[in-house]
Short mmCIF file of C-alpha atoms and ligand atoms in Angstrom, two decimals:
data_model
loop_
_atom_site.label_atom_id
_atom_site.label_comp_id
_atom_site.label_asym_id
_atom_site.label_seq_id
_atom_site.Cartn_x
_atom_site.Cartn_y
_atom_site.Cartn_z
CA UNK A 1374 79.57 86.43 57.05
CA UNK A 1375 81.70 89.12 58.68
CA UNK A 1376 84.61 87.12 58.59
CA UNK A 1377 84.13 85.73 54.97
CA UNK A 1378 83.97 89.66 54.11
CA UNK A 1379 87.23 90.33 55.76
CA UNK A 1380 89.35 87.30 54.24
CA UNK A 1381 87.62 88.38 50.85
CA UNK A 1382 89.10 92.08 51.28
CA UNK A 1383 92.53 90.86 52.82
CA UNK A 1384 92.97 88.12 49.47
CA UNK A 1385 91.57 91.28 47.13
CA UNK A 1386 94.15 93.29 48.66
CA UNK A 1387 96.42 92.85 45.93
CA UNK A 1388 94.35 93.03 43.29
CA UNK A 1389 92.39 95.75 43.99
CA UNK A 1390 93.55 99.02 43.15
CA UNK A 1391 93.52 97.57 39.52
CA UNK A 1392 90.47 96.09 39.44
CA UNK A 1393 88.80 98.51 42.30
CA UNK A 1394 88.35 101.31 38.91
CA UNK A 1395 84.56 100.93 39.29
CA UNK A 1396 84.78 102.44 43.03
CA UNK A 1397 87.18 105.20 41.51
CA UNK A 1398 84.46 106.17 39.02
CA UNK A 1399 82.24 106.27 41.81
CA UNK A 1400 84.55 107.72 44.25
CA UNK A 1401 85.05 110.44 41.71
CA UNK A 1402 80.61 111.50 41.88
CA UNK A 1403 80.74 111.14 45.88
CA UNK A 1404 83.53 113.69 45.59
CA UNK A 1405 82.80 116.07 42.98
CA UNK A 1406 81.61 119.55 44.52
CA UNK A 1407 83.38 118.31 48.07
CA UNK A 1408 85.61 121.98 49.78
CA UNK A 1409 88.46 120.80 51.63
CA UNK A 1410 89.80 123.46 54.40
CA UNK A 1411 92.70 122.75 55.99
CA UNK A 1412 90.97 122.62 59.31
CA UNK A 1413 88.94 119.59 57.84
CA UNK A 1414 89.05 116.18 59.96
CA UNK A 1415 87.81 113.40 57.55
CA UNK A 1416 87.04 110.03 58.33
CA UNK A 1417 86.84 107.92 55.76
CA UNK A 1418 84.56 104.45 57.03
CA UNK A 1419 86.28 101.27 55.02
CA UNK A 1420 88.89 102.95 53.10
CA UNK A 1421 90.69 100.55 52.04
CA UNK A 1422 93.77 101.24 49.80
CA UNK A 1423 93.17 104.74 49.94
CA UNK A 1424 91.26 105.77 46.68
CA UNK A 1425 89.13 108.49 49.09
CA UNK A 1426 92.69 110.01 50.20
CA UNK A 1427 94.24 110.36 47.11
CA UNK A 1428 91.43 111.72 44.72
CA UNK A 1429 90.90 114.62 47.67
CA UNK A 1430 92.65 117.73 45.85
CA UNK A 1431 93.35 119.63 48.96
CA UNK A 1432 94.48 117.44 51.88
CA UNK A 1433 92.64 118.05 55.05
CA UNK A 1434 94.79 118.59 58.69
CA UNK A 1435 93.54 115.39 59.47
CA UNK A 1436 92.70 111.79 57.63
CA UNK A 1437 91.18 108.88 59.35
CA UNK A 1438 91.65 105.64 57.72
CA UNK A 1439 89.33 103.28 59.16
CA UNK A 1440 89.53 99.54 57.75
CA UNK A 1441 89.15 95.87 59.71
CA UNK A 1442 91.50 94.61 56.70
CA UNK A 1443 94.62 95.35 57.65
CA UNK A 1444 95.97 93.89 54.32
CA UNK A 1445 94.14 97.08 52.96
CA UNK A 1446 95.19 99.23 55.14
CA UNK A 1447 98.44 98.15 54.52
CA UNK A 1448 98.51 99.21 50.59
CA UNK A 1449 97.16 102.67 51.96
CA UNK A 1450 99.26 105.55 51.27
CA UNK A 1451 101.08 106.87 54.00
CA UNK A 1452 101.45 110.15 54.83
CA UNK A 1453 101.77 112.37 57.94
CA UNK A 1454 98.19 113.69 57.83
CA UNK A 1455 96.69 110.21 57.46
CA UNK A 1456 95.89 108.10 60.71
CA UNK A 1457 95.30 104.32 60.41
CA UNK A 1458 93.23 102.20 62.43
CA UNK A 1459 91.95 98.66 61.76
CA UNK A 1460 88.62 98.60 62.97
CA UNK A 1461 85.16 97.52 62.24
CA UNK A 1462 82.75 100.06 61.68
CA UNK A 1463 79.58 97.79 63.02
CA UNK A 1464 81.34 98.04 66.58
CA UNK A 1465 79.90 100.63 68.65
CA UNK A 1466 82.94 101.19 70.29
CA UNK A 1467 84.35 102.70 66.88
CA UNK A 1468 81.50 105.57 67.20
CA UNK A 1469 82.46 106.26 71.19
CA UNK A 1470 86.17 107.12 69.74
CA UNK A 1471 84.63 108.44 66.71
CA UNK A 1472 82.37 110.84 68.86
CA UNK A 1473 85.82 112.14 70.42
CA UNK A 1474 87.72 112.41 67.28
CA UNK A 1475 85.28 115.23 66.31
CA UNK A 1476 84.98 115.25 62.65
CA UNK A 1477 84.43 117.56 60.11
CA UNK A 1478 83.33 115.65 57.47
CA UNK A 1479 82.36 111.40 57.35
CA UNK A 1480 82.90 109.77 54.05
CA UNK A 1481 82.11 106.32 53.20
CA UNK A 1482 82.89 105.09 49.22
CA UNK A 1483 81.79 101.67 48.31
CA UNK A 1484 82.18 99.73 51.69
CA UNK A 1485 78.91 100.53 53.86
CA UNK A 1486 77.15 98.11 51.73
CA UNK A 1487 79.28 95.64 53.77
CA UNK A 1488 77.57 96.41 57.47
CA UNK A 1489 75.64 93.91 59.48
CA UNK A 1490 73.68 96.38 60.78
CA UNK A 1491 73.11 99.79 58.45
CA UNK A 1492 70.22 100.84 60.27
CA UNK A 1493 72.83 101.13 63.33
CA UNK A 1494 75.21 102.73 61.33
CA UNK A 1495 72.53 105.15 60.37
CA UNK A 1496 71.77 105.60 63.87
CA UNK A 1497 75.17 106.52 64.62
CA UNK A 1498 74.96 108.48 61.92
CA UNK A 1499 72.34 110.63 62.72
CA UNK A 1500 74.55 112.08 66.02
CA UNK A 1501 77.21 113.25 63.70
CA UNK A 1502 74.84 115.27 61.78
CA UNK A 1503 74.42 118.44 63.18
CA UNK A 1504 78.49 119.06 62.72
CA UNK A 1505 79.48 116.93 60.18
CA UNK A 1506 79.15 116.73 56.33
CA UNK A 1507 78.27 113.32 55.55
CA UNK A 1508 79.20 111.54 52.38
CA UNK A 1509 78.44 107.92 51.47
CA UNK A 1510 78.27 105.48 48.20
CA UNK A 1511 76.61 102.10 49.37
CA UNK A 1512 76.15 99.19 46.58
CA UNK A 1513 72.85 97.51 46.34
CA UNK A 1514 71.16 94.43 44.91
CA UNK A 1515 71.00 95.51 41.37
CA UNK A 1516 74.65 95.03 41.70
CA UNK A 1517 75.87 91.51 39.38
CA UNK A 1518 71.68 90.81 39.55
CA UNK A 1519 72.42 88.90 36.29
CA UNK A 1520 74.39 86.60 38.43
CA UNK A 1521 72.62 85.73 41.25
CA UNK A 1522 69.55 85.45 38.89
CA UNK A 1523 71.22 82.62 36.94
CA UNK A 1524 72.44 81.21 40.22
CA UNK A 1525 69.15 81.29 41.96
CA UNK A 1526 70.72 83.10 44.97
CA UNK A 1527 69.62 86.01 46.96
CA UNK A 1528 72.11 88.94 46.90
CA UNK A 1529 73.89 89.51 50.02
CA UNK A 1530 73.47 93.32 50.23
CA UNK A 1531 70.30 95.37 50.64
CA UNK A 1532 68.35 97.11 48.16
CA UNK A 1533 67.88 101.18 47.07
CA UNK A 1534 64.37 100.96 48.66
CA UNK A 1535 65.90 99.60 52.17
CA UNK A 1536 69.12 101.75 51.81
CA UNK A 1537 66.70 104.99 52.01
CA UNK A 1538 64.46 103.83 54.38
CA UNK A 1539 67.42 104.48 57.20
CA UNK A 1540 68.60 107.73 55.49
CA UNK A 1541 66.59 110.79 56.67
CA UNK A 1542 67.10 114.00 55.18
CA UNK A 1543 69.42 112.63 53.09
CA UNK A 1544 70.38 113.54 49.19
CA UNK A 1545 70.35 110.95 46.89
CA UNK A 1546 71.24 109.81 43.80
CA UNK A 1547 71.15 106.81 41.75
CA UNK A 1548 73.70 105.01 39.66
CA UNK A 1549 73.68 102.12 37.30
CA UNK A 1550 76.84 100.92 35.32
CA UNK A 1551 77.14 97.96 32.88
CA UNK A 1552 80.68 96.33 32.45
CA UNK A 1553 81.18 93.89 29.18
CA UNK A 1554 83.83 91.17 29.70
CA UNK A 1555 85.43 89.22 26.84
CA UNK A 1556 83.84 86.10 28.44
CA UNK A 1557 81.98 84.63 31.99
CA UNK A 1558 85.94 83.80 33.33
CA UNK A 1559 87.35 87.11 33.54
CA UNK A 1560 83.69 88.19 34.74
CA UNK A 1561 84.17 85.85 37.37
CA UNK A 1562 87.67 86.92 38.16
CA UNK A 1563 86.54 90.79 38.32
CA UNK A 1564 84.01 89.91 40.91
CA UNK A 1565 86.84 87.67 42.98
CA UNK A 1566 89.72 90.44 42.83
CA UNK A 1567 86.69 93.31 44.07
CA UNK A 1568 86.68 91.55 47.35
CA UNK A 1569 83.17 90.94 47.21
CA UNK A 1570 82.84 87.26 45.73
CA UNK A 1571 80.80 86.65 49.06
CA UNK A 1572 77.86 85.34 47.05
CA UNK A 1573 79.89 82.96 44.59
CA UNK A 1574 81.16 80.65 48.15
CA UNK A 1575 77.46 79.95 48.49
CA UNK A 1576 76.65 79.43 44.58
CA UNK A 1577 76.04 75.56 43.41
CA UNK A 1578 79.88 74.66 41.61
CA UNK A 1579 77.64 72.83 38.40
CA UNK A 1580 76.20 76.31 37.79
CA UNK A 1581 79.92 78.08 38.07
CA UNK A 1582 81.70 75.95 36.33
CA UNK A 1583 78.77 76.09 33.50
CA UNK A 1584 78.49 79.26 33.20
CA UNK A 1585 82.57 79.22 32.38
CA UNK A 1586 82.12 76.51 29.91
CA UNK A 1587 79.70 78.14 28.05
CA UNK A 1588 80.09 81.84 28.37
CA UNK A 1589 76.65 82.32 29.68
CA UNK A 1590 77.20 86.01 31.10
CA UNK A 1591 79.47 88.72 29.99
CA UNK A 1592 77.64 92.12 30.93
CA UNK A 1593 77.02 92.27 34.62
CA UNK A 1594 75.10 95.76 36.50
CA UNK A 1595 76.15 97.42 38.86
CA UNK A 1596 73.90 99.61 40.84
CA UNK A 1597 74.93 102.12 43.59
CA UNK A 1598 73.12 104.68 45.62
CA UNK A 1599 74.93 108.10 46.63
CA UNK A 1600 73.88 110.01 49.70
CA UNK A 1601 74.85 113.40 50.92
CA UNK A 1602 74.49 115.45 54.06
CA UNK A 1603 76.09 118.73 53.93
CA UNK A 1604 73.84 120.87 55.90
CA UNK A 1605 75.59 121.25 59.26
CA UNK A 1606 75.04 123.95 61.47
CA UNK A 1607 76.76 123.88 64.37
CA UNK A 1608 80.57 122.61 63.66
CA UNK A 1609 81.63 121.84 67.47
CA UNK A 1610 80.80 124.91 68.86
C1 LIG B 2941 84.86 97.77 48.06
S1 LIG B 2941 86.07 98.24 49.23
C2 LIG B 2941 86.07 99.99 49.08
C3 LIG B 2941 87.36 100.58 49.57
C4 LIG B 2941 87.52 102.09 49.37
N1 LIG B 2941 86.56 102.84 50.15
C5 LIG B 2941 87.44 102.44 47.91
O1 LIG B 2941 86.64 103.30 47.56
O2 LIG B 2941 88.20 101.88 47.12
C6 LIG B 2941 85.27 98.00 50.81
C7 LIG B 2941 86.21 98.17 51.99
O3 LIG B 2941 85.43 98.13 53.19
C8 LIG B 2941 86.10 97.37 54.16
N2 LIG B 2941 85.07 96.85 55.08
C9 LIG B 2941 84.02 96.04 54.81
N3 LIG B 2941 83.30 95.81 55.92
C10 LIG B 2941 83.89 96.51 56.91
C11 LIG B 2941 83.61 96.68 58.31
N4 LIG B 2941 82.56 96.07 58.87
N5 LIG B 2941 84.41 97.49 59.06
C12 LIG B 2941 85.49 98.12 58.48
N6 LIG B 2941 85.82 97.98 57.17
C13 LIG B 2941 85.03 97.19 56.40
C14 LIG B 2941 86.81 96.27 53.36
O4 LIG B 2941 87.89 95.70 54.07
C15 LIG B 2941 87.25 97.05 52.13
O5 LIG B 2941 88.52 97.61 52.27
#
């Protein structure tokens, strides 16, 4: 599945920052009250092209760009502040250099959703706490659930109710979106050039090419959950 992920985010790569305006909107929320210092060090977990970076008004000293596509990190802005480095979060050894690294403030936009184990990413998590402000937007299965109900397939992600069940003392809030296409192709298409057509590889081809023919779907949900922790204490002393 990992791997399927990772080809889907390297094709999208292209693709995405035009069709990746859903994350932006979202982005934008997980952002909103956020106060950048210049002594900030931000990681941001599965940034791909860089949509974290650039809506940040004030740059921080330091940016972390962590991404295991290096097709995305490859679209990322560059810049002298921002540090690359293709990685998968869902290897512990990322959190051992993470743990070193020190930073200020974690932030995650749209990718978690992606982790084979988010109760070990919570976990790690959990350590950063006490120093770090912690920021995340994680989709869940209400997301295209008018797709995978016509397809008969499971969604591949978790849901709200499982997403909070690993974040303690976390803030949350909830948010649904609908988006309208002109017709079940360029549905289809959105979905593909997101990266996350994961569930569509698995989906019977009679049903796909069906739902084409006859324009059986053109609104599809999207459904997100937004965490915050920004209740440190200690910041490395
Ligand atoms: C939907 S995109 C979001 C990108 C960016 N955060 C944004 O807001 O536009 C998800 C990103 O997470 C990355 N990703 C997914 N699983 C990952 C993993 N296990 N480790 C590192 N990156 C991962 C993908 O390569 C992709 O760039």
């Amino acid at each position: 599945m990992v791997k399927n992920i990772q080809k889907g985010f390297n094709k999208a790569s292209n693709n995405y920052n035009y069709n990746g305006y859903i994350q932006k909107e979202i982005a934008k929320k997980l952002l909103n009250n956020i106060e950048i210092t210049n002594n900030d060090r931000i990681v941001d977990l599965g940034s791909g092209t860089g949509i974290v970076w650039e809506l940040l008004k004030n740059k921080p000293e330091i940016f972390l760009s962590v991404d295991f596509s290096n097709e995305m990190l490859f679209q990322h802005k560059n810049d002298s502040k921002i540090e690359k480095l293709c990685e998968n979060f869902d290897n512990p050894k990322f959190w051992q250099y993470l743990e070193k690294w020190r930073p200020s403030k974690i932030i995650s936009n749209s990718a978690l959703q992606w982790s084979s184990n988010l109760a070990l990413i919570f976990q790690n998590l959990n350590y950063f706490k006490k120093n770090s402000e912690i920021y995340l937007s994680i989709f869940t299965n209400g997301t295209f659930k008018e797709l995978h109900q016509y397809l008969k397939i499971e969604s591949p992600i978790l849901s709200i109710k499982d997403v909070l069940k690993f974040a303690d003392n976390f803030i949350y809030e909830i948010i649904n979106y609908e988006l309208e296409f002109e017709n079940s192709a360029d549905l289809l298409r959105y979905i593909r050039d997101s990266g996350v057509s994961g569930s569509l590889n698995i989906a019977n081809l009679n049903l796909l090419l069906k739902l084409r023919r006859e324009n059986l779907i053109k609104r599809i949900s999207i459904e997100i959950v937004i965490l915050k922790n920004i209740k440190t204490t200690n910041l490395y002393n």
